[in-house]
Tab-separated table of N, CA, C and O and ligand atoms in Angstrom:
chain	number	residue	atom	x	y	z
A	1	MET	N	18.426	-4.258	13.635
A	1	MET	CA	18.512	-2.820	13.957
A	1	MET	C	18.563	-1.982	12.681
A	1	MET	O	19.353	-2.229	11.799
A	2	LYS	N	17.726	-0.989	12.642
A	2	LYS	CA	17.768	-0.088	11.501
A	2	LYS	C	18.806	0.990	11.761
A	2	LYS	O	18.831	1.592	12.821
A	3	LYS	N	19.645	1.185	10.763
A	3	LYS	CA	20.637	2.245	10.937
A	3	LYS	C	20.103	3.545	10.345
A	3	LYS	O	19.407	3.535	9.333
A	4	LYS	N	20.436	4.612	11.014
A	4	LYS	CA	20.030	5.926	10.514
A	4	LYS	C	20.851	6.257	9.277
A	4	LYS	O	22.037	5.966	9.228
A	5	PRO	N	20.227	6.885	8.291
A	5	PRO	CA	21.014	7.258	7.111
A	5	PRO	C	22.061	8.300	7.472
A	5	PRO	O	21.874	9.060	8.420
A	6	SER	N	23.155	8.316	6.740
A	6	SER	CA	24.190	9.313	6.977
A	6	SER	C	23.640	10.692	6.620
A	6	SER	O	22.659	10.806	5.885
A	7	ILE	N	24.293	11.722	7.147
A	7	ILE	CA	23.852	13.091	6.866
A	7	ILE	C	23.844	13.320	5.356
A	7	ILE	O	22.901	13.891	4.811
A	8	GLN	N	24.886	12.839	4.707
A	8	GLN	CA	25.009	13.056	3.259
A	8	GLN	C	23.846	12.400	2.516
A	8	GLN	O	23.240	13.004	1.637
A	9	ARG	N	23.536	11.177	2.912
A	9	ARG	CA	22.424	10.461	2.270
A	9	ARG	C	21.111	11.182	2.567
A	9	ARG	O	20.280	11.351	1.683
A	10	HIS	N	20.954	11.607	3.796
A	10	HIS	CA	19.753	12.328	4.185
A	10	HIS	C	19.543	13.539	3.277
A	10	HIS	O	18.438	13.780	2.790
A	11	GLU	N	20.627	14.280	3.039
A	11	GLU	CA	20.520	15.471	2.193
A	11	GLU	C	20.158	15.113	0.761
A	11	GLU	O	19.364	15.791	0.119
A	12	THR	N	20.757	14.038	0.267
A	12	THR	CA	20.453	13.603	-1.099
A	12	THR	C	18.988	13.204	-1.211
A	12	THR	O	18.302	13.585	-2.163
A	13	LEU	N	18.507	12.471	-0.214
A	13	LEU	CA	17.108	12.030	-0.231
A	13	LEU	C	16.169	13.229	-0.179
A	13	LEU	O	15.144	13.266	-0.860
A	14	GLU	N	16.568	14.208	0.632
A	14	GLU	CA	15.758	15.407	0.758
A	14	GLU	C	15.660	16.117	-0.603
A	14	GLU	O	14.588	16.574	-0.999
A	15	GLN	N	16.804	16.168	-1.302
A	15	GLN	CA	16.813	16.792	-2.635
A	15	GLN	C	15.887	16.059	-3.595
A	15	GLN	O	15.159	16.668	-4.364
A	16	ILE	N	15.932	14.736	-3.538
A	16	ILE	CA	15.078	13.938	-4.423
A	16	ILE	C	13.617	14.281	-4.166
A	16	ILE	O	12.841	14.528	-5.091
A	17	LEU	N	13.233	14.343	-2.881
A	17	LEU	CA	11.839	14.619	-2.541
A	17	LEU	C	11.433	16.030	-2.939
A	17	LEU	O	10.323	16.251	-3.415
A	18	HIS	N	12.348	16.977	-2.740
A	18	HIS	CA	12.031	18.345	-3.140
A	18	HIS	C	11.795	18.436	-4.640
A	18	HIS	O	10.847	19.067	-5.090
A	19	ARG	N	12.676	17.768	-5.385
A	19	ARG	CA	12.534	17.776	-6.851
A	19	ARG	C	11.221	17.140	-7.264
A	19	ARG	O	10.520	17.643	-8.134
A	20	THR	N	10.892	16.018	-6.625
A	20	THR	CA	9.651	15.319	-6.954
A	20	THR	C	8.461	16.216	-6.668
A	20	THR	O	7.524	16.308	-7.463
A	21	ARG	N	8.498	16.904	-5.518
A	21	ARG	CA	7.375	17.767	-5.159
A	21	ARG	C	7.235	18.920	-6.153
A	21	ARG	O	6.134	19.253	-6.567
A	22	GLU	N	8.383	19.491	-6.544
A	22	GLU	CA	8.332	20.584	-7.516
A	22	GLU	C	7.690	20.143	-8.816
A	22	GLU	O	6.906	20.870	-9.419
A	23	THR	N	8.053	18.929	-9.259
A	23	THR	CA	7.498	18.402	-10.503
A	23	THR	C	5.986	18.265	-10.402
A	23	THR	O	5.252	18.647	-11.318
A	24	VAL	N	5.533	17.726	-9.271
A	24	VAL	CA	4.096	17.509	-9.102
A	24	VAL	C	3.356	18.844	-9.023
A	24	VAL	O	2.307	19.013	-9.655
A	25	VAL	N	3.910	19.767	-8.275
A	25	VAL	CA	3.262	21.078	-8.157
A	25	VAL	C	3.215	21.750	-9.533
A	25	VAL	O	2.179	22.298	-9.929
A	26	ALA	N	4.308	21.665	-10.281
A	26	ALA	CA	4.344	22.248	-11.626
A	26	ALA	C	3.275	21.612	-12.508
A	26	ALA	O	2.626	22.277	-13.313
A	27	ASP	N	3.092	20.313	-12.318
A	27	ASP	CA	2.082	19.567	-13.054
A	27	ASP	C	0.676	20.046	-12.724
A	27	ASP	O	-0.159	20.230	-13.615
A	28	ILE	N	0.421	20.239	-11.447
A	28	ILE	CA	-0.895	20.713	-11.013
A	28	ILE	C	-1.129	22.120	-11.559
A	28	ILE	O	-2.212	22.446	-12.042
A	29	GLU	N	-0.077	22.937	-11.497
A	29	GLU	CA	-0.205	24.312	-11.989
A	29	GLU	C	-0.505	24.349	-13.476
A	29	GLU	O	-1.294	25.157	-13.950
A	30	LYS	N	0.156	23.439	-14.199
A	30	LYS	CA	-0.083	23.361	-15.633
A	30	LYS	C	-1.544	22.988	-15.880
A	30	LYS	O	-2.216	23.541	-16.751
A	31	GLN	N	-2.016	22.050	-15.076
A	31	GLN	CA	-3.394	21.595	-15.153
A	31	GLN	C	-4.374	22.738	-14.928
A	31	GLN	O	-5.394	22.846	-15.588
A	32	LEU	N	-4.027	23.594	-13.993
A	32	LEU	CA	-4.924	24.684	-13.631
A	32	LEU	C	-4.686	25.931	-14.475
A	32	LEU	O	-5.493	26.845	-14.483
A	33	GLY	N	-3.532	25.960	-15.153
A	33	GLY	CA	-3.216	27.114	-15.970
A	33	GLY	C	-2.798	28.331	-15.185
A	33	GLY	O	-2.854	29.465	-15.662
A	34	ARG	N	-2.403	28.126	-13.942
A	34	ARG	CA	-1.894	29.254	-13.156
A	34	ARG	C	-1.036	28.746	-12.004
A	34	ARG	O	-1.049	27.567	-11.677
A	35	GLU	N	-0.335	29.679	-11.399
A	35	GLU	CA	0.548	29.296	-10.311
A	35	GLU	C	-0.224	29.132	-9.017
A	35	GLU	O	-1.231	29.796	-8.788
A	36	LEU	N	0.287	28.209	-8.199
A	36	LEU	CA	-0.389	27.933	-6.939
A	36	LEU	C	0.475	28.352	-5.755
A	36	LEU	O	1.697	28.332	-5.828
A	37	ASP	N	-0.193	28.687	-4.700
A	37	ASP	CA	0.481	28.940	-3.449
A	37	ASP	C	0.638	27.588	-2.744
A	37	ASP	O	-0.356	26.950	-2.409
A	38	PRO	N	1.893	27.127	-2.557
A	38	PRO	CA	2.085	25.800	-1.950
A	38	PRO	C	1.345	25.649	-0.621
A	38	PRO	O	0.896	24.560	-0.271
A	39	ARG	N	1.192	26.748	0.114
A	39	ARG	CA	0.480	26.660	1.395
A	39	ARG	C	-0.981	26.286	1.176
A	39	ARG	O	-1.572	25.573	1.977
A	40	LYS	N	-1.540	26.761	0.055
A	40	LYS	CA	-2.937	26.410	-0.246
A	40	LYS	C	-3.054	24.935	-0.600
A	40	LYS	O	-4.054	24.300	-0.291
A	41	ILE	N	-2.010	24.412	-1.253
A	41	ILE	CA	-2.034	22.979	-1.561
A	41	ILE	C	-2.020	22.205	-0.253
A	41	ILE	O	-2.756	21.234	-0.093
A	42	ASP	N	-1.191	22.650	0.684
A	42	ASP	CA	-1.127	21.961	1.974
A	42	ASP	C	-2.482	21.985	2.672
A	42	ASP	O	-2.896	20.989	3.251
A	43	VAL	N	-3.147	23.120	2.624
A	43	VAL	CA	-4.471	23.236	3.247
A	43	VAL	C	-5.440	22.270	2.571
A	43	VAL	O	-6.143	21.506	3.226
A	44	ALA	N	-5.442	22.294	1.247
A	44	ALA	CA	-6.347	21.423	0.498
A	44	ALA	C	-6.056	19.969	0.819
A	44	ALA	O	-6.964	19.141	0.909
A	45	MET	N	-4.776	19.673	1.018
A	45	MET	CA	-4.364	18.319	1.295
A	45	MET	C	-4.840	17.866	2.671
A	45	MET	O	-5.329	16.764	2.841
A	46	ASP	N	-4.670	18.736	3.653
A	46	ASP	CA	-5.046	18.379	5.023
A	46	ASP	C	-6.546	18.236	5.185
A	46	ASP	O	-7.033	17.382	5.917
A	47	THR	N	-7.291	19.092	4.513
A	47	THR	CA	-8.735	19.102	4.727
A	47	THR	C	-9.481	18.354	3.630
A	47	THR	O	-10.669	18.099	3.758
A	48	GLY	N	-8.754	18.006	2.555
A	48	GLY	CA	-9.407	17.364	1.427
A	48	GLY	C	-10.342	18.337	0.730
A	48	GLY	O	-11.251	17.958	0.010
A	49	ASP	N	-10.106	19.603	0.977
A	49	ASP	CA	-10.996	20.638	0.474
A	49	ASP	C	-10.360	21.395	-0.684
A	49	ASP	O	-9.576	22.320	-0.500
A	50	TRP	N	-10.687	20.962	-1.898
A	50	TRP	CA	-10.086	21.585	-3.069
A	50	TRP	C	-10.598	22.991	-3.301
A	50	TRP	O	-10.033	23.741	-4.093
A	51	ALA	N	-11.669	23.357	-2.605
A	51	ALA	CA	-12.204	24.708	-2.754
A	51	ALA	C	-11.149	25.738	-2.352
A	51	ALA	O	-11.145	26.862	-2.846
A	52	ALA	N	-10.248	25.322	-1.470
A	52	ALA	CA	-9.183	26.220	-1.028
A	52	ALA	C	-8.332	26.676	-2.212
A	52	ALA	O	-7.697	27.720	-2.175
A	53	LEU	N	-8.339	25.868	-3.282
A	53	LEU	CA	-7.543	26.209	-4.457
A	53	LEU	C	-8.336	27.010	-5.478
A	53	LEU	O	-7.830	27.365	-6.524
A	54	GLU	N	-9.595	27.271	-5.159
A	54	GLU	CA	-10.471	28.054	-6.036
A	54	GLU	C	-10.447	27.518	-7.458
A	54	GLU	O	-10.042	28.191	-8.396
A	55	LEU	N	-10.853	26.273	-7.583
A	55	LEU	CA	-10.829	25.613	-8.880
A	55	LEU	C	-11.977	26.083	-9.766
A	55	LEU	O	-13.077	26.324	-9.286
A	56	SER	N	-11.680	26.177	-11.039
A	56	SER	CA	-12.752	26.512	-11.963
A	56	SER	C	-13.450	25.222	-12.401
A	56	SER	O	-12.938	24.129	-12.211
A	57	GLU	N	-14.611	25.384	-12.984
A	57	GLU	CA	-15.416	24.235	-13.406
A	57	GLU	C	-14.685	23.371	-14.436
A	57	GLU	O	-14.908	22.182	-14.534
A	58	ALA	N	-13.839	24.036	-15.209
A	58	ALA	CA	-13.205	23.362	-16.348
A	58	ALA	C	-12.133	22.357	-15.927
A	58	ALA	O	-11.684	21.561	-16.736
A	59	VAL	N	-11.752	22.395	-14.666
A	59	VAL	CA	-10.651	21.541	-14.231
A	59	VAL	C	-11.083	20.086	-14.153
A	59	VAL	O	-12.159	19.763	-13.656
A	60	ASP	N	-10.222	19.225	-14.680
A	60	ASP	CA	-10.496	17.801	-14.623
A	60	ASP	C	-10.104	17.279	-13.239
A	60	ASP	O	-8.935	17.125	-12.929
A	61	HIS	N	-11.109	17.010	-12.434
A	61	HIS	CA	-10.846	16.618	-11.053
A	61	HIS	C	-10.164	15.265	-10.926
A	61	HIS	O	-9.423	15.037	-9.985
A	62	ARG	N	-10.417	14.391	-11.893
A	62	ARG	CA	-9.795	13.068	-11.809
A	62	ARG	C	-8.286	13.163	-11.915
A	62	ARG	O	-7.550	12.511	-11.193
A	63	ILE	N	-7.827	13.987	-12.875
A	63	ILE	CA	-6.384	14.153	-13.040
A	63	ILE	C	-5.800	14.809	-11.793
A	63	ILE	O	-4.759	14.419	-11.287
A	64	LEU	N	-6.543	15.771	-11.289
A	64	LEU	CA	-6.107	16.478	-10.095
A	64	LEU	C	-6.010	15.514	-8.902
A	64	LEU	O	-5.059	15.566	-8.127
A	65	GLU	N	-6.981	14.630	-8.788
A	65	GLU	CA	-6.962	13.645	-7.702
A	65	GLU	C	-5.694	12.801	-7.754
A	65	GLU	O	-5.108	12.475	-6.740
A	66	MET	N	-5.313	12.436	-8.999
A	66	MET	CA	-4.116	11.617	-9.170
A	66	MET	C	-2.871	12.356	-8.688
A	66	MET	O	-2.036	11.806	-7.992
A	67	ARG	N	-2.781	13.630	-9.107
A	67	ARG	CA	-1.637	14.444	-8.687
A	67	ARG	C	-1.648	14.625	-7.175
A	67	ARG	O	-0.625	14.598	-6.519
A	68	TYR	N	-2.847	14.812	-6.670
A	68	TYR	CA	-3.068	15.014	-5.247
A	68	TYR	C	-2.583	13.805	-4.448
A	68	TYR	O	-1.932	13.935	-3.423
A	69	LYS	N	-2.861	12.627	-4.979
A	69	LYS	CA	-2.418	11.388	-4.337
A	69	LYS	C	-0.892	11.341	-4.279
A	69	LYS	O	-0.308	10.976	-3.268
A	70	THR	N	-0.268	11.714	-5.410
A	70	THR	CA	1.188	11.741	-5.454
A	70	THR	C	1.715	12.743	-4.442
A	70	THR	O	2.674	12.478	-3.722
A	71	TYR	N	1.048	13.878	-4.387
A	71	TYR	CA	1.466	14.925	-3.473
A	71	TYR	C	1.409	14.422	-2.024
A	71	TYR	O	2.285	14.694	-1.221
A	72	LYS	N	0.374	13.652	-1.716
A	72	LYS	CA	0.244	13.092	-0.371
A	72	LYS	C	1.360	12.105	-0.080
A	72	LYS	O	1.873	12.044	1.037
A	73	GLU	N	1.724	11.334	-1.109
A	73	GLU	CA	2.824	10.388	-0.945
A	73	GLU	C	4.115	11.119	-0.638
A	73	GLU	O	4.934	10.657	0.146
A	74	ILE	N	4.291	12.274	-1.299
A	74	ILE	CA	5.495	13.053	-1.060
A	74	ILE	C	5.508	13.565	0.378
A	74	ILE	O	6.517	13.483	1.071
A	75	ALA	N	4.358	14.076	0.823
A	75	ALA	CA	4.260	14.569	2.198
A	75	ALA	C	4.579	13.446	3.176
A	75	ALA	O	5.295	13.642	4.162
A	76	ASP	N	4.069	12.263	2.879
A	76	ASP	CA	4.326	11.103	3.716
A	76	ASP	C	5.816	10.752	3.714
A	76	ASP	O	6.397	10.442	4.750
A	77	ALA	N	6.421	10.834	2.517
A	77	ALA	CA	7.846	10.527	2.391
A	77	ALA	C	8.685	11.533	3.192
A	77	ALA	O	9.669	11.160	3.829
A	78	PHE	N	8.266	12.792	3.187
A	78	PHE	CA	8.977	13.806	3.971
A	78	PHE	C	8.912	13.466	5.465
A	78	PHE	O	9.888	13.626	6.188
A	79	ARG	N	7.737	12.988	5.900
A	79	ARG	CA	7.598	12.614	7.313
A	79	ARG	C	8.520	11.454	7.647
A	79	ARG	O	9.168	11.442	8.684
A	80	ARG	N	8.586	10.495	6.714
A	80	ARG	CA	9.465	9.348	6.944
A	80	ARG	C	10.932	9.768	6.916
A	80	ARG	O	11.756	9.217	7.641
A	81	LEU	N	11.228	10.758	6.073
A	81	LEU	CA	12.603	11.268	6.009
A	81	LEU	C	12.988	11.850	7.364
A	81	LEU	O	14.085	11.590	7.878
A	82	GLU	N	12.078	12.611	7.957
A	82	GLU	CA	12.332	13.199	9.267
A	82	GLU	C	12.518	12.121	10.327
A	82	GLU	O	13.341	12.244	11.227
A	83	ALA	N	11.742	11.058	10.191
A	83	ALA	CA	11.816	9.961	11.166
A	83	ALA	C	13.023	9.062	10.913
A	83	ALA	O	13.342	8.190	11.720
A	84	GLY	N	13.693	9.290	9.777
A	84	GLY	CA	14.881	8.498	9.455
A	84	GLY	C	14.562	7.154	8.837
A	84	GLY	O	15.434	6.289	8.751
A	85	THR	N	13.312	6.955	8.409
A	85	THR	CA	12.954	5.665	7.823
A	85	THR	C	12.782	5.727	6.314
A	85	THR	O	12.671	4.698	5.655
A	86	TYR	N	12.769	6.951	5.752
A	86	TYR	CA	12.598	7.055	4.307
A	86	TYR	C	13.830	6.495	3.597
A	86	TYR	O	14.963	6.770	3.996
A	87	GLY	N	13.589	5.729	2.546
A	87	GLY	CA	14.692	5.193	1.743
A	87	GLY	C	15.237	3.884	2.276
A	87	GLY	O	16.144	3.312	1.702
A	88	ALA	N	14.646	3.408	3.398
A	88	ALA	CA	15.049	2.110	3.919
A	88	ALA	C	13.984	1.093	3.531
A	88	ALA	O	12.799	1.396	3.549
A	89	CYS	N	14.427	-0.096	3.174
A	89	CYS	CA	13.496	-1.155	2.799
A	89	CYS	C	12.612	-1.496	3.997
A	89	CYS	O	13.109	-1.717	5.100
A	90	GLU	N	11.299	-1.537	3.785
A	90	GLU	CA	10.379	-1.792	4.897
A	90	GLU	C	10.374	-3.256	5.301
A	90	GLU	O	9.785	-3.631	6.306
A	91	ARG	N	11.030	-4.073	4.505
A	91	ARG	CA	11.019	-5.495	4.801
A	91	ARG	C	12.295	-5.896	5.536
A	91	ARG	O	12.240	-6.555	6.554
A	92	CYS	N	13.461	-5.506	4.990
A	92	CYS	CA	14.722	-5.959	5.585
A	92	CYS	C	15.517	-4.819	6.226
A	92	CYS	O	16.499	-5.063	6.913
A	93	GLY	N	15.083	-3.567	6.004
A	93	GLY	CA	15.759	-2.439	6.641
A	93	GLY	C	16.992	-1.945	5.899
A	93	GLY	O	17.618	-0.972	6.319
A	94	GLU	N	17.354	-2.616	4.813
A	94	GLU	CA	18.503	-2.171	4.031
A	94	GLU	C	18.199	-0.850	3.324
A	94	GLU	O	17.050	-0.574	2.984
A	95	GLU	N	19.241	-0.056	3.117
A	95	GLU	CA	19.046	1.203	2.406
A	95	GLU	C	18.806	0.951	0.926
A	95	GLU	O	19.537	0.204	0.289
A	96	ILE	N	17.769	1.574	0.389
A	96	ILE	CA	17.495	1.487	-1.044
A	96	ILE	C	18.446	2.459	-1.741
A	96	ILE	O	18.549	3.605	-1.323
A	97	PRO	N	19.159	1.992	-2.778
A	97	PRO	CA	20.131	2.868	-3.434
A	97	PRO	C	19.510	4.168	-3.947
A	97	PRO	O	18.379	4.165	-4.445
A	98	VAL	N	20.268	5.255	-3.812
A	98	VAL	CA	19.811	6.574	-4.234
A	98	VAL	C	19.412	6.570	-5.713
A	98	VAL	O	18.424	7.194	-6.101
A	99	GLU	N	20.161	5.804	-6.520
A	99	GLU	CA	19.880	5.751	-7.962
A	99	GLU	C	18.445	5.273	-8.205
A	99	GLU	O	17.758	5.738	-9.107
A	100	ARG	N	18.018	4.326	-7.389
A	100	ARG	CA	16.666	3.780	-7.548
A	100	ARG	C	15.629	4.788	-7.058
A	100	ARG	O	14.583	4.975	-7.689
A	101	LEU	N	15.927	5.444	-5.942
A	101	LEU	CA	14.970	6.408	-5.393
A	101	LEU	C	14.817	7.628	-6.300
A	101	LEU	O	13.783	8.277	-6.306
A	102	THR	N	15.862	7.902	-7.081
A	102	THR	CA	15.787	9.020	-8.010
A	102	THR	C	14.697	8.775	-9.049
A	102	THR	O	13.943	9.680	-9.394
A	103	VAL	N	14.611	7.541	-9.534
A	103	VAL	CA	13.583	7.231	-10.533
A	103	VAL	C	12.276	6.776	-9.890
A	103	VAL	O	11.209	6.908	-10.466
A	104	GLU	N	12.378	6.242	-8.677
A	104	GLU	CA	11.193	5.731	-7.971
A	104	GLU	C	11.184	6.257	-6.538
A	104	GLU	O	11.502	5.531	-5.601
A	105	PRO	N	10.808	7.534	-6.378
A	105	PRO	CA	10.942	8.144	-5.046
A	105	PRO	C	10.093	7.468	-3.965
A	105	PRO	O	10.375	7.621	-2.791
A	106	PHE	N	9.068	6.703	-4.368
A	106	PHE	CA	8.197	6.101	-3.359
A	106	PHE	C	8.457	4.610	-3.177
A	106	PHE	O	7.627	3.899	-2.614
A	107	ALA	N	9.612	4.159	-3.663
A	107	ALA	CA	9.955	2.753	-3.492
A	107	ALA	C	10.042	2.433	-1.998
A	107	ALA	O	10.656	3.172	-1.236
A	108	ARG	N	9.393	1.350	-1.578
A	108	ARG	CA	9.395	1.001	-0.161
A	108	ARG	C	10.251	-0.229	0.133
A	108	ARG	O	10.526	-0.533	1.283
A	109	TYR	N	10.627	-0.931	-0.925
A	109	TYR	CA	11.414	-2.131	-0.726
A	109	TYR	C	12.663	-2.104	-1.593
A	109	TYR	O	12.672	-1.493	-2.659
A	110	CYS	N	13.695	-2.816	-1.141
A	110	CYS	CA	14.878	-2.975	-1.968
A	110	CYS	C	14.535	-3.982	-3.071
A	110	CYS	O	13.535	-4.699	-2.963
A	111	VAL	N	15.372	-4.035	-4.097
A	111	VAL	CA	15.046	-4.890	-5.242
A	111	VAL	C	14.951	-6.380	-4.864
A	111	VAL	O	14.003	-7.049	-5.262
A	112	PRO	N	15.917	-6.914	-4.085
A	112	PRO	CA	15.788	-8.340	-3.711
A	112	PRO	C	14.465	-8.638	-2.989
A	112	PRO	O	13.811	-9.646	-3.272
A	113	CYS	N	14.061	-7.743	-2.058
A	113	CYS	CA	12.797	-7.967	-1.339
A	113	CYS	C	11.610	-7.858	-2.288
A	113	CYS	O	10.669	-8.643	-2.203
A	114	LEU	N	11.682	-6.881	-3.181
A	114	LEU	CA	10.598	-6.676	-4.136
A	114	LEU	C	10.404	-7.942	-4.975
A	114	LEU	O	9.279	-8.396	-5.189
A	115	ASN	N	11.526	-8.523	-5.409
A	115	ASN	CA	11.446	-9.753	-6.205
A	115	ASN	C	10.813	-10.878	-5.403
A	115	ASN	O	9.974	-11.628	-5.919
A	116	GLN	N	11.204	-10.979	-4.131
A	116	GLN	CA	10.642	-12.027	-3.280
A	116	GLN	C	9.149	-11.804	-3.058
A	116	GLN	O	8.366	-12.746	-3.091
A	117	ILE	N	8.770	-10.554	-2.810
A	117	ILE	CA	7.361	-10.235	-2.575
A	117	ILE	C	6.536	-10.588	-3.815
A	117	ILE	O	5.478	-11.205	-3.720
A	118	GLU	N	7.075	-10.213	-4.976
A	118	GLU	CA	6.348	-10.503	-6.215
A	118	GLU	C	6.233	-11.997	-6.456
A	118	GLU	O	5.196	-12.491	-6.897
A	119	ALA	N	7.293	-12.723	-6.112
A	119	ALA	CA	7.266	-14.179	-6.263
A	119	ALA	C	6.210	-14.775	-5.342
A	119	ALA	O	5.450	-15.657	-5.725
A	120	LEU	N	6.156	-14.261	-4.097
A	120	LEU	CA	5.162	-14.741	-3.137
A	120	LEU	C	3.748	-14.453	-3.619
A	120	LEU	O	2.854	-15.288	-3.489
A	121	GLU	N	3.564	-13.246	-4.157
A	121	GLU	CA	2.234	-12.878	-4.647
A	121	GLU	C	1.804	-13.791	-5.779
A	121	GLU	O	0.628	-14.152	-5.873
A	122	GLU	N	2.765	-14.162	-6.619
A	122	GLU	CA	2.471	-15.090	-7.705
A	122	GLU	C	1.946	-16.397	-7.134
A	122	GLU	O	0.955	-16.952	-7.591
A	123	VAL	N	2.638	-16.886	-6.084
A	123	VAL	CA	2.257	-18.150	-5.453
A	123	VAL	C	0.869	-18.012	-4.833
A	123	VAL	O	0.020	-18.877	-4.969
A	124	GLU	N	0.649	-16.867	-4.133
A	124	GLU	CA	-0.620	-16.655	-3.449
A	124	GLU	C	-1.797	-16.591	-4.423
A	124	GLU	O	-2.889	-17.045	-4.116
A	125	LYS	N	-1.541	-16.019	-5.576
A	125	LYS	CA	-2.599	-15.965	-6.587
A	125	LYS	C	-3.031	-17.383	-6.927
A	125	LYS	O	-4.208	-17.665	-7.101
A	126	GLY	N	-2.004	-18.249	-6.979
A	126	GLY	CA	-2.128	-19.690	-7.146
A	126	GLY	C	-3.382	-20.201	-7.829
A	126	GLY	O	-4.142	-20.970	-7.243
A	127	ASP	N	-3.617	-19.808	-9.053
A	127	ASP	CA	-4.799	-20.334	-9.735
A	127	ASP	C	-4.457	-21.619	-10.499
A	127	ASP	O	-5.292	-22.164	-11.199
A	128	GLY	N	-3.223	-22.048	-10.305
A	128	GLY	CA	-2.815	-23.313	-10.894
A	128	GLY	C	-2.489	-23.232	-12.367
A	128	GLY	O	-1.888	-24.142	-12.911
A	129	LYS	N	-2.863	-22.139	-12.990
A	129	LYS	CA	-2.585	-22.004	-14.414
A	129	LYS	C	-1.157	-21.479	-14.596
A	129	LYS	O	-0.684	-20.666	-13.807
A	130	SER	N	-0.521	-21.941	-15.629
A	130	SER	CA	0.798	-21.388	-15.897
A	130	SER	C	0.636	-20.191	-16.822
A	130	SER	O	-0.240	-20.165	-17.675
A	131	HIS	N	1.445	-19.201	-16.569
A	131	HIS	CA	1.328	-17.982	-17.361
A	131	HIS	C	2.314	-17.984	-18.515
A	131	HIS	O	3.475	-18.318	-18.344
A	132	SER	N	1.836	-17.640	-19.654
A	132	SER	CA	2.770	-17.441	-20.753
A	132	SER	C	2.760	-15.967	-21.122
A	132	SER	O	1.724	-15.308	-21.026
A	133	PHE	N	3.909	-15.475	-21.487
A	133	PHE	CA	3.985	-14.038	-21.768
A	133	PHE	C	4.194	-13.782	-23.240
A	133	PHE	O	4.889	-14.457	-23.905
B	1	ZN	ZN1	14.804	-5.383	1.527
């Protein structure tokens, strides 16, 4: 059974996501050299239509795409927050510590699960060669 996060945790998670979104929007604005209307970003995001942002030719679309991807992840995280699943490990359902989500807002697994997943992936790669670092 997945437990719903406490109200306090919910608020903390919400703050983390808001901060993350602000950083990304500030980044996009810096890229464009002007301030953006967040509603226009939402429109561009939903329709995939960057024309809504009235981009100039000089804008590097690749960098923008990267920011855009992050922005979509944030929107997705907000949806999961509303559903009460954000910040819970997708594998075991344990709550991911706030300290970790602060630095990694899109973390989907707790550290023990992440280690196990990575170990499994190593096995699955299974090319028989031993890796030296
Ligand atoms: Zn886990």
